[in-house]
């Protein structure tokens, strides 16, 4: 019995895909994680979530999860067993995973020791999956319910940062009701439009119009004047009915990774995202299709490097994060840093900045995954 206990390898459920507009990037991230995870140390169970929310057993085949010839992968292409569904028990005394198909007796696939969620955006990165895992009593990589929700919502994220004294840029939020309201003259969103125009009058054009709760640069538009505003708002609202409008901050884009070690969070070497000449800004195409390369380490002074690393850890702590965070900053022309946002489940694709920054800091990709899993296994679920 003792030998069985010592030889037991933790079983990791890598959960990916999901219902958000970042479905494909999640699949790419999962492929990279599955290819690098130490199979001598962990048993692995890949679970994909389709775009309509079905949990499916998927092929453990990282090669099929990559972007090929600009074509994005999906869970539907990887799902095995037809319409079969994977269910994680909500009973915290049991961590069993059950697989069922229509007309068949459900099959118990065994227990899961830890979940590695590599979902991006709503229904995965925003605290919803984390809440399910808390109910199930299964440890998981990354932040808990509150930090995940804060990290997904750019509005409340900035409010939290500002309350902790972290520097944030000017922004204005348009909630669904504001845009959908009709003025007495029949004009839709007149109040919201005026709010944005007044903001532009104070801070200038261009503006960036973004979904408040999306990532991977999905749905973002750069707007140079009033003529393009309505189209940009509708594009952002395709991803989220709540939008955020930010002023242009003139400076350099700097990123920094934070990783939870045994003695607390530490910051990585920072990276710089250089201007992307083929794109108007660092959008989805630049990040994932055209593989825009960041500079690691960022060419900063020792003082600037120390400051951005300090701010990254402060942001991690302010939002009560766990496990990992990528913190994104602007280094303004006056030499001051402004935090743009954090990502509680940043990309792990082969070209993603988070693993590249930690590689530069002496933590290899497989070691990074191992550290995240070990940190999750050390934590309990529930209040902590």
mmCIF file of C-alpha atoms in Angstrom:
data_model
loop_
_atom_site.group_PDB
_atom_site.id
_atom_site.type_symbol
_atom_site.label_atom_id
_atom_site.label_comp_id
_atom_site.label_asym_id
_atom_site.label_seq_id
_atom_site.Cartn_x
_atom_site.Cartn_y
_atom_site.Cartn_z
ATOM 1 C CA UNK A 1 0.000 0.000 0.000
ATOM 2 C CA UNK A 2 2.842 2.336 0.876
ATOM 3 C CA UNK A 3 4.595 1.777 -2.465
ATOM 4 C CA UNK A 4 1.334 2.499 -4.303
ATOM 5 C CA UNK A 5 0.983 5.772 -2.425
ATOM 6 C CA UNK A 6 4.525 6.923 -3.169
ATOM 7 C CA UNK A 7 4.315 5.946 -6.838
ATOM 8 C CA UNK A 8 1.032 7.779 -7.434
ATOM 9 C CA UNK A 9 1.425 10.514 -10.004
ATOM 10 C CA UNK A 10 -0.874 13.517 -9.671
ATOM 11 C CA UNK A 11 -3.520 13.471 -12.371
ATOM 12 C CA UNK A 12 -3.836 16.748 -14.231
ATOM 13 C CA UNK A 13 -6.944 17.675 -16.187
ATOM 14 C CA UNK A 14 -5.932 20.218 -18.822
ATOM 15 C CA UNK A 15 -9.182 22.076 -19.585
ATOM 16 C CA UNK A 16 -9.255 24.230 -22.696
ATOM 17 C CA UNK A 17 -11.364 25.696 -25.488
ATOM 18 C CA UNK A 18 -14.485 27.273 -24.056
ATOM 19 C CA UNK A 19 -17.346 29.491 -25.087
ATOM 20 C CA UNK A 20 -15.506 32.797 -25.457
ATOM 21 C CA UNK A 21 -14.193 34.421 -28.623
ATOM 22 C CA UNK A 22 -10.719 33.300 -27.505
ATOM 23 C CA UNK A 23 -11.618 29.618 -28.012
ATOM 24 C CA UNK A 24 -8.978 28.961 -30.677
ATOM 25 C CA UNK A 25 -6.153 30.619 -28.745
ATOM 26 C CA UNK A 26 -7.047 28.473 -25.745
ATOM 27 C CA UNK A 27 -6.689 25.364 -27.917
ATOM 28 C CA UNK A 28 -3.272 26.554 -29.123
ATOM 29 C CA UNK A 29 -2.206 27.211 -25.533
ATOM 30 C CA UNK A 30 -3.371 23.738 -24.471
ATOM 31 C CA UNK A 31 -1.339 22.156 -27.246
ATOM 32 C CA UNK A 32 1.801 23.853 -25.979
ATOM 33 C CA UNK A 33 1.107 22.807 -22.369
ATOM 34 C CA UNK A 34 0.333 19.194 -23.320
ATOM 35 C CA UNK A 35 3.529 18.978 -25.352
ATOM 36 C CA UNK A 36 5.691 20.220 -22.490
ATOM 37 C CA UNK A 37 4.131 18.710 -19.357
ATOM 38 C CA UNK A 38 6.332 16.064 -17.701
ATOM 39 C CA UNK A 39 4.563 12.746 -18.328
ATOM 40 C CA UNK A 40 6.959 10.950 -15.972
ATOM 41 C CA UNK A 41 5.722 13.167 -13.156
ATOM 42 C CA UNK A 42 2.041 13.695 -14.063
ATOM 43 C CA UNK A 43 -0.820 11.736 -15.590
ATOM 44 C CA UNK A 44 -2.705 13.944 -18.025
ATOM 45 C CA UNK A 45 -6.369 14.065 -19.030
ATOM 46 C CA UNK A 46 -7.175 16.560 -21.818
ATOM 47 C CA UNK A 47 -10.722 17.948 -21.597
ATOM 48 C CA UNK A 48 -11.977 20.344 -24.241
ATOM 49 C CA UNK A 49 -14.988 22.627 -23.953
ATOM 50 C CA UNK A 50 -16.752 23.248 -27.238
ATOM 51 C CA UNK A 51 -18.013 26.651 -28.295
ATOM 52 C CA UNK A 52 -21.521 25.653 -27.198
ATOM 53 C CA UNK A 53 -20.275 24.624 -23.732
ATOM 54 C CA UNK A 54 -20.090 20.817 -23.983
ATOM 55 C CA UNK A 55 -17.218 19.219 -22.064
ATOM 56 C CA UNK A 56 -15.601 16.574 -24.263
ATOM 57 C CA UNK A 57 -12.780 14.075 -24.109
ATOM 58 C CA UNK A 58 -10.221 15.134 -26.665
ATOM 59 C CA UNK A 59 -7.224 13.700 -28.428
ATOM 60 C CA UNK A 60 -3.928 14.189 -26.611
ATOM 61 C CA UNK A 61 -2.396 15.460 -29.843
ATOM 62 C CA UNK A 62 -0.582 18.815 -29.554
ATOM 63 C CA UNK A 63 0.309 18.847 -33.254
ATOM 64 C CA UNK A 64 -3.386 19.210 -34.151
ATOM 65 C CA UNK A 65 -3.788 22.147 -31.769
ATOM 66 C CA UNK A 66 -1.491 24.571 -33.565
ATOM 67 C CA UNK A 67 -2.351 27.390 -35.955
ATOM 68 C CA UNK A 68 -1.660 25.952 -39.407
ATOM 69 C CA UNK A 69 -1.651 28.050 -42.568
ATOM 70 C CA UNK A 70 -3.463 30.821 -40.644
ATOM 71 C CA UNK A 71 -6.213 28.323 -39.771
ATOM 72 C CA UNK A 72 -7.353 28.326 -36.134
ATOM 73 C CA UNK A 73 -7.984 24.985 -34.328
ATOM 74 C CA UNK A 74 -11.117 24.061 -32.351
ATOM 75 C CA UNK A 75 -12.211 21.543 -29.728
ATOM 76 C CA UNK A 76 -14.846 20.162 -32.108
ATOM 77 C CA UNK A 77 -12.049 18.892 -34.359
ATOM 78 C CA UNK A 78 -10.314 17.182 -31.419
ATOM 79 C CA UNK A 79 -13.332 15.728 -29.600
ATOM 80 C CA UNK A 80 -13.534 11.956 -29.317
ATOM 81 C CA UNK A 81 -16.597 9.771 -28.818
ATOM 82 C CA UNK A 82 -19.191 11.684 -30.807
ATOM 83 C CA UNK A 83 -21.638 13.481 -28.504
ATOM 84 C CA UNK A 84 -20.112 12.169 -25.285
ATOM 85 C CA UNK A 85 -19.933 14.534 -22.330
ATOM 86 C CA UNK A 86 -17.444 14.823 -19.485
ATOM 87 C CA UNK A 87 -18.809 15.761 -16.066
ATOM 88 C CA UNK A 88 -16.799 16.765 -13.005
ATOM 89 C CA UNK A 89 -18.604 15.941 -9.778
ATOM 90 C CA UNK A 90 -19.743 18.916 -7.694
ATOM 91 C CA UNK A 91 -19.341 16.732 -4.591
ATOM 92 C CA UNK A 92 -16.171 17.920 -2.785
ATOM 93 C CA UNK A 93 -15.708 14.449 -1.250
ATOM 94 C CA UNK A 94 -15.224 12.999 -4.729
ATOM 95 C CA UNK A 95 -13.019 14.278 -7.526
ATOM 96 C CA UNK A 96 -14.256 11.754 -10.044
ATOM 97 C CA UNK A 97 -14.625 12.547 -13.706
ATOM 98 C CA UNK A 98 -17.500 10.765 -15.445
ATOM 99 C CA UNK A 99 -17.907 10.267 -19.197
ATOM 100 C CA UNK A 100 -21.324 9.561 -20.660
ATOM 101 C CA UNK A 101 -22.750 9.071 -24.136
ATOM 102 C CA UNK A 102 -26.413 8.992 -25.139
ATOM 103 C CA UNK A 103 -27.832 5.504 -24.623
ATOM 104 C CA UNK A 104 -24.760 4.223 -22.767
ATOM 105 C CA UNK A 105 -23.929 3.576 -19.126
ATOM 106 C CA UNK A 106 -21.770 6.419 -17.734
ATOM 107 C CA UNK A 107 -18.111 5.510 -17.384
ATOM 108 C CA UNK A 108 -16.026 6.665 -14.415
ATOM 109 C CA UNK A 109 -12.652 7.915 -15.650
ATOM 110 C CA UNK A 110 -11.121 8.158 -12.183
ATOM 111 C CA UNK A 111 -10.230 11.073 -9.957
ATOM 112 C CA UNK A 112 -8.478 14.307 -10.849
ATOM 113 C CA UNK A 113 -5.904 15.779 -8.465
ATOM 114 C CA UNK A 114 -5.527 19.194 -10.070
ATOM 115 C CA UNK A 115 -6.978 21.149 -12.978
ATOM 116 C CA UNK A 116 -4.849 23.249 -15.291
ATOM 117 C CA UNK A 117 -7.358 25.633 -16.900
ATOM 118 C CA UNK A 118 -5.984 27.200 -20.056
ATOM 119 C CA UNK A 119 -9.200 28.951 -21.008
ATOM 120 C CA UNK A 120 -9.111 32.608 -21.945
ATOM 121 C CA UNK A 121 -11.914 35.120 -21.590
ATOM 122 C CA UNK A 122 -15.460 34.668 -20.240
ATOM 123 C CA UNK A 123 -16.591 31.241 -19.000
ATOM 124 C CA UNK A 124 -13.081 30.232 -18.047
ATOM 125 C CA UNK A 125 -10.743 33.027 -17.030
ATOM 126 C CA UNK A 126 -13.381 35.168 -15.332
ATOM 127 C CA UNK A 127 -14.052 33.169 -12.154
ATOM 128 C CA UNK A 128 -16.880 31.018 -13.502
ATOM 129 C CA UNK A 129 -14.785 27.866 -13.957
ATOM 130 C CA UNK A 130 -12.936 28.639 -10.738
ATOM 131 C CA UNK A 131 -16.267 28.691 -8.892
ATOM 132 C CA UNK A 132 -17.152 25.272 -10.286
ATOM 133 C CA UNK A 133 -13.792 23.888 -9.188
ATOM 134 C CA UNK A 134 -14.241 25.382 -5.717
ATOM 135 C CA UNK A 135 -17.608 23.586 -5.437
ATOM 136 C CA UNK A 136 -15.954 20.369 -6.630
ATOM 137 C CA UNK A 137 -13.088 20.710 -4.164
ATOM 138 C CA UNK A 138 -10.479 20.275 -6.922
ATOM 139 C CA UNK A 139 -7.294 22.380 -6.736
ATOM 140 C CA UNK A 140 -6.502 24.380 -9.845
ATOM 141 C CA UNK A 141 -3.756 26.480 -11.382
ATOM 142 C CA UNK A 142 -4.129 30.223 -11.123
ATOM 143 C CA UNK A 143 -6.201 32.778 -9.295
ATOM 144 C CA UNK A 144 -9.408 32.202 -7.356
ATOM 145 C CA UNK A 145 -12.913 33.431 -8.079
ATOM 146 C CA UNK A 146 -12.507 37.064 -7.013
ATOM 147 C CA UNK A 147 -9.099 37.717 -8.577
ATOM 148 C CA UNK A 148 -10.142 35.976 -11.785
ATOM 149 C CA UNK A 149 -13.279 38.117 -12.045
ATOM 150 C CA UNK A 150 -11.357 41.311 -11.303
ATOM 151 C CA UNK A 151 -8.662 40.372 -13.797
ATOM 152 C CA UNK A 152 -11.252 39.810 -16.535
ATOM 153 C CA UNK A 153 -13.189 43.042 -16.098
ATOM 154 C CA UNK A 154 -11.036 45.996 -17.182
ATOM 155 C CA UNK A 155 -13.393 48.439 -15.462
ATOM 156 C CA UNK A 156 -13.175 46.936 -11.976
ATOM 157 C CA UNK A 157 -9.549 45.965 -12.467
ATOM 158 C CA UNK A 158 -8.623 49.619 -12.917
ATOM 159 C CA UNK A 159 -10.790 50.594 -9.954
ATOM 160 C CA UNK A 160 -8.934 48.101 -7.750
ATOM 161 C CA UNK A 161 -5.538 49.266 -8.971
ATOM 162 C CA UNK A 162 -6.405 52.920 -8.413
ATOM 163 C CA UNK A 163 -7.625 52.154 -4.883
ATOM 164 C CA UNK A 164 -4.214 50.631 -4.111
ATOM 165 C CA UNK A 165 -2.397 53.658 -5.510
ATOM 166 C CA UNK A 166 -1.229 52.040 -8.733
ATOM 167 C CA UNK A 167 -1.015 54.406 -11.725
ATOM 168 C CA UNK A 168 -3.762 53.869 -14.332
ATOM 169 C CA UNK A 169 -4.530 55.747 -17.543
ATOM 170 C CA UNK A 170 -7.704 57.747 -18.361
ATOM 171 C CA UNK A 171 -10.739 55.687 -19.354
ATOM 172 C CA UNK A 172 -14.515 55.774 -19.515
ATOM 173 C CA UNK A 173 -16.953 52.854 -19.354
ATOM 174 C CA UNK A 174 -20.137 52.453 -21.385
ATOM 175 C CA UNK A 175 -22.559 49.996 -19.838
ATOM 176 C CA UNK A 176 -25.131 48.102 -21.945
ATOM 177 C CA UNK A 177 -28.092 50.228 -20.878
ATOM 178 C CA UNK A 178 -26.279 53.446 -21.813
ATOM 179 C CA UNK A 179 -25.713 52.367 -25.406
ATOM 180 C CA UNK A 180 -29.159 50.832 -25.810
ATOM 181 C CA UNK A 181 -31.055 53.855 -24.485
ATOM 182 C CA UNK A 182 -32.950 55.870 -27.078
ATOM 183 C CA UNK A 183 -33.175 59.659 -26.864
ATOM 184 C CA UNK A 184 -36.521 61.494 -27.317
ATOM 185 C CA UNK A 185 -35.525 62.232 -30.920
ATOM 186 C CA UNK A 186 -35.104 58.492 -31.551
ATOM 187 C CA UNK A 187 -31.296 58.521 -31.588
ATOM 188 C CA UNK A 188 -29.810 55.375 -30.052
ATOM 189 C CA UNK A 189 -26.972 55.750 -27.545
ATOM 190 C CA UNK A 190 -26.913 59.546 -27.683
ATOM 191 C CA UNK A 191 -25.917 59.856 -24.017
ATOM 192 C CA UNK A 192 -23.150 57.288 -24.349
ATOM 193 C CA UNK A 193 -21.840 58.942 -27.505
ATOM 194 C CA UNK A 194 -21.733 62.339 -25.782
ATOM 195 C CA UNK A 195 -19.929 60.774 -22.825
ATOM 196 C CA UNK A 196 -17.217 59.475 -25.149
ATOM 197 C CA UNK A 197 -17.004 62.715 -27.138
ATOM 198 C CA UNK A 198 -16.594 64.683 -23.900
ATOM 199 C CA UNK A 199 -13.871 62.237 -22.871
ATOM 200 C CA UNK A 200 -12.118 62.770 -26.218
ATOM 201 C CA UNK A 201 -12.450 66.516 -25.750
ATOM 202 C CA UNK A 202 -10.541 66.220 -22.480
ATOM 203 C CA UNK A 203 -7.941 63.629 -23.506
ATOM 204 C CA UNK A 204 -7.830 63.894 -27.289
ATOM 205 C CA UNK A 205 -8.179 61.497 -30.196
ATOM 206 C CA UNK A 206 -7.414 58.740 -31.071
ATOM 207 C CA UNK A 207 -9.259 56.500 -28.641
ATOM 208 C CA UNK A 208 -9.209 52.745 -28.143
ATOM 209 C CA UNK A 209 -12.628 51.114 -27.893
ATOM 210 C CA UNK A 210 -12.498 47.696 -26.210
ATOM 211 C CA UNK A 211 -14.773 44.983 -24.838
ATOM 212 C CA UNK A 212 -14.537 45.357 -21.060
ATOM 213 C CA UNK A 213 -14.258 41.594 -20.494
ATOM 214 C CA UNK A 214 -12.313 40.086 -23.389
ATOM 215 C CA UNK A 215 -8.659 39.430 -24.126
ATOM 216 C CA UNK A 216 -6.246 38.492 -26.920
ATOM 217 C CA UNK A 217 -6.984 41.956 -28.389
ATOM 218 C CA UNK A 218 -10.379 40.693 -29.542
ATOM 219 C CA UNK A 219 -12.851 43.368 -30.610
ATOM 220 C CA UNK A 220 -10.498 46.329 -30.118
ATOM 221 C CA UNK A 221 -10.616 49.289 -32.489
ATOM 222 C CA UNK A 222 -8.498 52.403 -32.726
ATOM 223 C CA UNK A 223 -10.780 55.345 -33.461
ATOM 224 C CA UNK A 224 -9.313 58.544 -34.911
ATOM 225 C CA UNK A 225 -12.475 60.640 -34.946
ATOM 226 C CA UNK A 226 -16.216 60.636 -34.381
ATOM 227 C CA UNK A 227 -16.928 59.075 -37.792
ATOM 228 C CA UNK A 228 -15.592 55.666 -36.786
ATOM 229 C CA UNK A 229 -16.995 55.593 -33.250
ATOM 230 C CA UNK A 230 -20.311 53.780 -33.763
ATOM 231 C CA UNK A 231 -18.720 51.007 -35.816
ATOM 232 C CA UNK A 232 -16.019 50.527 -33.162
ATOM 233 C CA UNK A 233 -18.611 50.343 -30.393
ATOM 234 C CA UNK A 234 -20.631 47.722 -32.246
ATOM 235 C CA UNK A 235 -17.476 45.693 -32.914
ATOM 236 C CA UNK A 236 -16.568 45.729 -29.214
ATOM 237 C CA UNK A 237 -20.156 44.839 -28.275
ATOM 238 C CA UNK A 238 -19.957 41.701 -30.433
ATOM 239 C CA UNK A 239 -17.666 40.385 -27.699
ATOM 240 C CA UNK A 240 -19.117 42.105 -24.623
ATOM 241 C CA UNK A 241 -22.139 44.410 -24.119
ATOM 242 C CA UNK A 242 -20.029 46.429 -21.687
ATOM 243 C CA UNK A 243 -17.223 48.424 -23.289
ATOM 244 C CA UNK A 244 -14.314 50.519 -22.104
ATOM 245 C CA UNK A 245 -12.842 53.478 -23.961
ATOM 246 C CA UNK A 246 -9.241 54.467 -23.276
ATOM 247 C CA UNK A 247 -7.139 57.407 -24.369
ATOM 248 C CA UNK A 248 -3.938 56.925 -26.326
ATOM 249 C CA UNK A 249 -0.945 56.750 -24.002
ATOM 250 C CA UNK A 250 2.226 57.775 -25.795
ATOM 251 C CA UNK A 251 5.095 55.584 -24.754
ATOM 252 C CA UNK A 252 6.486 52.052 -24.867
ATOM 253 C CA UNK A 253 4.552 48.843 -24.179
ATOM 254 C CA UNK A 254 6.247 46.845 -21.411
ATOM 255 C CA UNK A 255 5.133 43.493 -19.989
ATOM 256 C CA UNK A 256 6.232 41.624 -16.875
ATOM 257 C CA UNK A 257 5.394 38.146 -15.599
ATOM 258 C CA UNK A 258 4.631 37.254 -11.995
ATOM 259 C CA UNK A 259 4.966 33.690 -10.728
ATOM 260 C CA UNK A 260 4.111 32.264 -7.312
ATOM 261 C CA UNK A 261 7.114 30.661 -5.617
ATOM 262 C CA UNK A 262 7.191 28.916 -2.257
ATOM 263 C CA UNK A 263 8.157 32.199 -0.563
ATOM 264 C CA UNK A 264 5.677 34.370 -2.460
ATOM 265 C CA UNK A 265 5.272 36.027 -5.862
ATOM 266 C CA UNK A 266 8.291 37.078 -7.901
ATOM 267 C CA UNK A 267 8.545 39.120 -11.086
ATOM 268 C CA UNK A 268 10.302 38.039 -14.255
ATOM 269 C CA UNK A 269 12.571 39.954 -16.562
ATOM 270 C CA UNK A 270 10.330 42.427 -18.403
ATOM 271 C CA UNK A 271 9.692 42.431 -22.144
ATOM 272 C CA UNK A 272 8.910 45.168 -24.642
ATOM 273 C CA UNK A 273 6.336 44.989 -27.405
ATOM 274 C CA UNK A 274 7.832 47.090 -30.212
ATOM 275 C CA UNK A 275 5.685 49.108 -32.600
ATOM 276 C CA UNK A 276 4.065 46.776 -35.140
ATOM 277 C CA UNK A 277 4.596 48.349 -38.540
ATOM 278 C CA UNK A 278 2.185 46.069 -40.424
ATOM 279 C CA UNK A 279 -0.646 46.736 -37.958
ATOM 280 C CA UNK A 280 -2.259 49.832 -36.496
ATOM 281 C CA UNK A 281 -1.643 48.445 -32.993
ATOM 282 C CA UNK A 282 -0.809 45.121 -31.259
ATOM 283 C CA UNK A 283 -4.029 43.400 -32.310
ATOM 284 C CA UNK A 284 -5.094 39.746 -32.598
ATOM 285 C CA UNK A 285 -3.519 39.280 -36.038
ATOM 286 C CA UNK A 286 -0.215 40.716 -34.866
ATOM 287 C CA UNK A 287 -0.164 38.567 -31.725
ATOM 288 C CA UNK A 288 -1.156 35.185 -33.064
ATOM 289 C CA UNK A 289 -1.216 35.108 -36.866
ATOM 290 C CA UNK A 290 1.737 37.249 -37.896
ATOM 291 C CA UNK A 291 3.763 36.376 -34.775
ATOM 292 C CA UNK A 292 4.893 39.828 -33.766
ATOM 293 C CA UNK A 293 7.998 39.322 -31.638
ATOM 294 C CA UNK A 294 8.550 41.007 -28.315
ATOM 295 C CA UNK A 295 11.995 41.999 -27.087
ATOM 296 C CA UNK A 296 13.140 39.956 -24.083
ATOM 297 C CA UNK A 297 14.591 41.380 -21.942
ATOM 298 C CA UNK A 298 13.234 44.851 -22.489
ATOM 299 C CA UNK A 299 15.954 47.468 -23.060
ATOM 300 C CA UNK A 300 15.343 49.372 -19.833
ATOM 301 C CA UNK A 301 17.620 50.964 -17.268
ATOM 302 C CA UNK A 302 18.237 49.063 -14.042
ATOM 303 C CA UNK A 303 15.968 51.528 -12.251
ATOM 304 C CA UNK A 304 13.162 51.090 -14.788
ATOM 305 C CA UNK A 305 13.461 47.297 -14.635
ATOM 306 C CA UNK A 306 13.293 47.321 -10.851
ATOM 307 C CA UNK A 307 10.293 49.671 -10.894
ATOM 308 C CA UNK A 308 8.196 47.685 -13.371
ATOM 309 C CA UNK A 309 8.921 44.441 -11.530
ATOM 310 C CA UNK A 310 7.863 46.091 -8.272
ATOM 311 C CA UNK A 311 4.630 47.365 -9.848
ATOM 312 C CA UNK A 312 3.861 43.936 -11.344
ATOM 313 C CA UNK A 313 4.045 42.259 -7.931
ATOM 314 C CA UNK A 314 1.975 45.079 -6.393
ATOM 315 C CA UNK A 315 -0.710 44.515 -9.038
ATOM 316 C CA UNK A 316 -0.632 40.758 -8.343
ATOM 317 C CA UNK A 317 -1.156 41.399 -4.637
ATOM 318 C CA UNK A 318 -3.731 44.179 -5.105
ATOM 319 C CA UNK A 319 -6.061 41.859 -7.025
ATOM 320 C CA UNK A 320 -5.407 38.924 -4.625
ATOM 321 C CA UNK A 321 -3.970 36.831 -7.463
ATOM 322 C CA UNK A 322 -2.463 33.367 -7.170
ATOM 323 C CA UNK A 323 -0.216 31.268 -9.361
ATOM 324 C CA UNK A 324 0.573 33.555 -12.259
ATOM 325 C CA UNK A 325 -0.117 36.903 -13.870
ATOM 326 C CA UNK A 326 1.149 38.825 -16.858
ATOM 327 C CA UNK A 327 1.072 42.542 -16.116
ATOM 328 C CA UNK A 328 1.034 44.992 -19.041
ATOM 329 C CA UNK A 329 2.327 48.548 -18.716
ATOM 330 C CA UNK A 330 3.017 51.682 -20.688
ATOM 331 C CA UNK A 331 6.314 53.455 -20.068
ATOM 332 C CA UNK A 332 5.290 57.020 -20.835
ATOM 333 C CA UNK A 333 7.478 59.596 -22.507
ATOM 334 C CA UNK A 334 7.917 61.321 -19.130
ATOM 335 C CA UNK A 335 9.498 58.155 -17.685
ATOM 336 C CA UNK A 336 6.541 57.063 -15.537
ATOM 337 C CA UNK A 337 4.900 53.629 -15.735
ATOM 338 C CA UNK A 338 1.132 53.228 -16.092
ATOM 339 C CA UNK A 339 -0.465 49.809 -15.671
ATOM 340 C CA UNK A 340 -2.793 48.888 -18.505
ATOM 341 C CA UNK A 341 -4.093 45.499 -17.345
ATOM 342 C CA UNK A 342 -3.271 42.092 -15.902
ATOM 343 C CA UNK A 343 -3.992 38.675 -17.377
ATOM 344 C CA UNK A 344 -4.588 35.961 -14.777
ATOM 345 C CA UNK A 345 -4.343 33.202 -17.406
ATOM 346 C CA UNK A 346 -1.958 34.607 -20.012
ATOM 347 C CA UNK A 347 -1.216 32.793 -23.226
ATOM 348 C CA UNK A 348 1.173 29.841 -23.228
ATOM 349 C CA UNK A 349 1.526 29.532 -26.978
ATOM 350 C CA UNK A 350 5.061 29.012 -28.300
ATOM 351 C CA UNK A 351 5.309 32.752 -29.064
ATOM 352 C CA UNK A 352 3.597 33.969 -25.887
ATOM 353 C CA UNK A 353 5.422 36.556 -23.840
ATOM 354 C CA UNK A 354 4.795 35.079 -20.383
ATOM 355 C CA UNK A 355 6.883 31.894 -20.867
ATOM 356 C CA UNK A 356 9.493 33.818 -22.843
ATOM 357 C CA UNK A 357 9.983 36.264 -19.957
ATOM 358 C CA UNK A 358 10.412 33.424 -17.490
ATOM 359 C CA UNK A 359 12.779 31.594 -19.845
ATOM 360 C CA UNK A 360 14.915 34.736 -19.783
ATOM 361 C CA UNK A 361 14.641 34.691 -15.972
ATOM 362 C CA UNK A 362 15.993 31.136 -15.723
ATOM 363 C CA UNK A 363 12.710 29.186 -15.531
ATOM 364 C CA UNK A 364 12.300 26.841 -18.482
ATOM 365 C CA UNK A 365 8.911 26.133 -20.045
ATOM 366 C CA UNK A 366 8.546 22.641 -18.478
ATOM 367 C CA UNK A 367 9.713 23.984 -15.100
ATOM 368 C CA UNK A 368 7.216 26.825 -15.365
ATOM 369 C CA UNK A 369 4.360 24.357 -15.854
ATOM 370 C CA UNK A 370 5.638 22.211 -12.994
ATOM 371 C CA UNK A 371 5.858 25.186 -10.633
ATOM 372 C CA UNK A 372 2.298 26.210 -11.448
ATOM 373 C CA UNK A 373 0.992 22.695 -10.826
ATOM 374 C CA UNK A 374 2.940 22.328 -7.588
ATOM 375 C CA UNK A 375 1.667 25.704 -6.338
ATOM 376 C CA UNK A 376 -1.901 24.594 -7.093
ATOM 377 C CA UNK A 377 -1.418 21.277 -5.304
ATOM 378 C CA UNK A 378 -0.112 23.104 -2.218
ATOM 379 C CA UNK A 379 -3.260 25.215 -1.968
ATOM 380 C CA UNK A 380 -6.618 24.085 -0.672
ATOM 381 C CA UNK A 381 -9.892 25.131 -2.187
ATOM 382 C CA UNK A 382 -12.274 27.352 -0.238
ATOM 383 C CA UNK A 383 -11.384 30.421 1.806
ATOM 384 C CA UNK A 384 -7.614 30.901 2.033
#
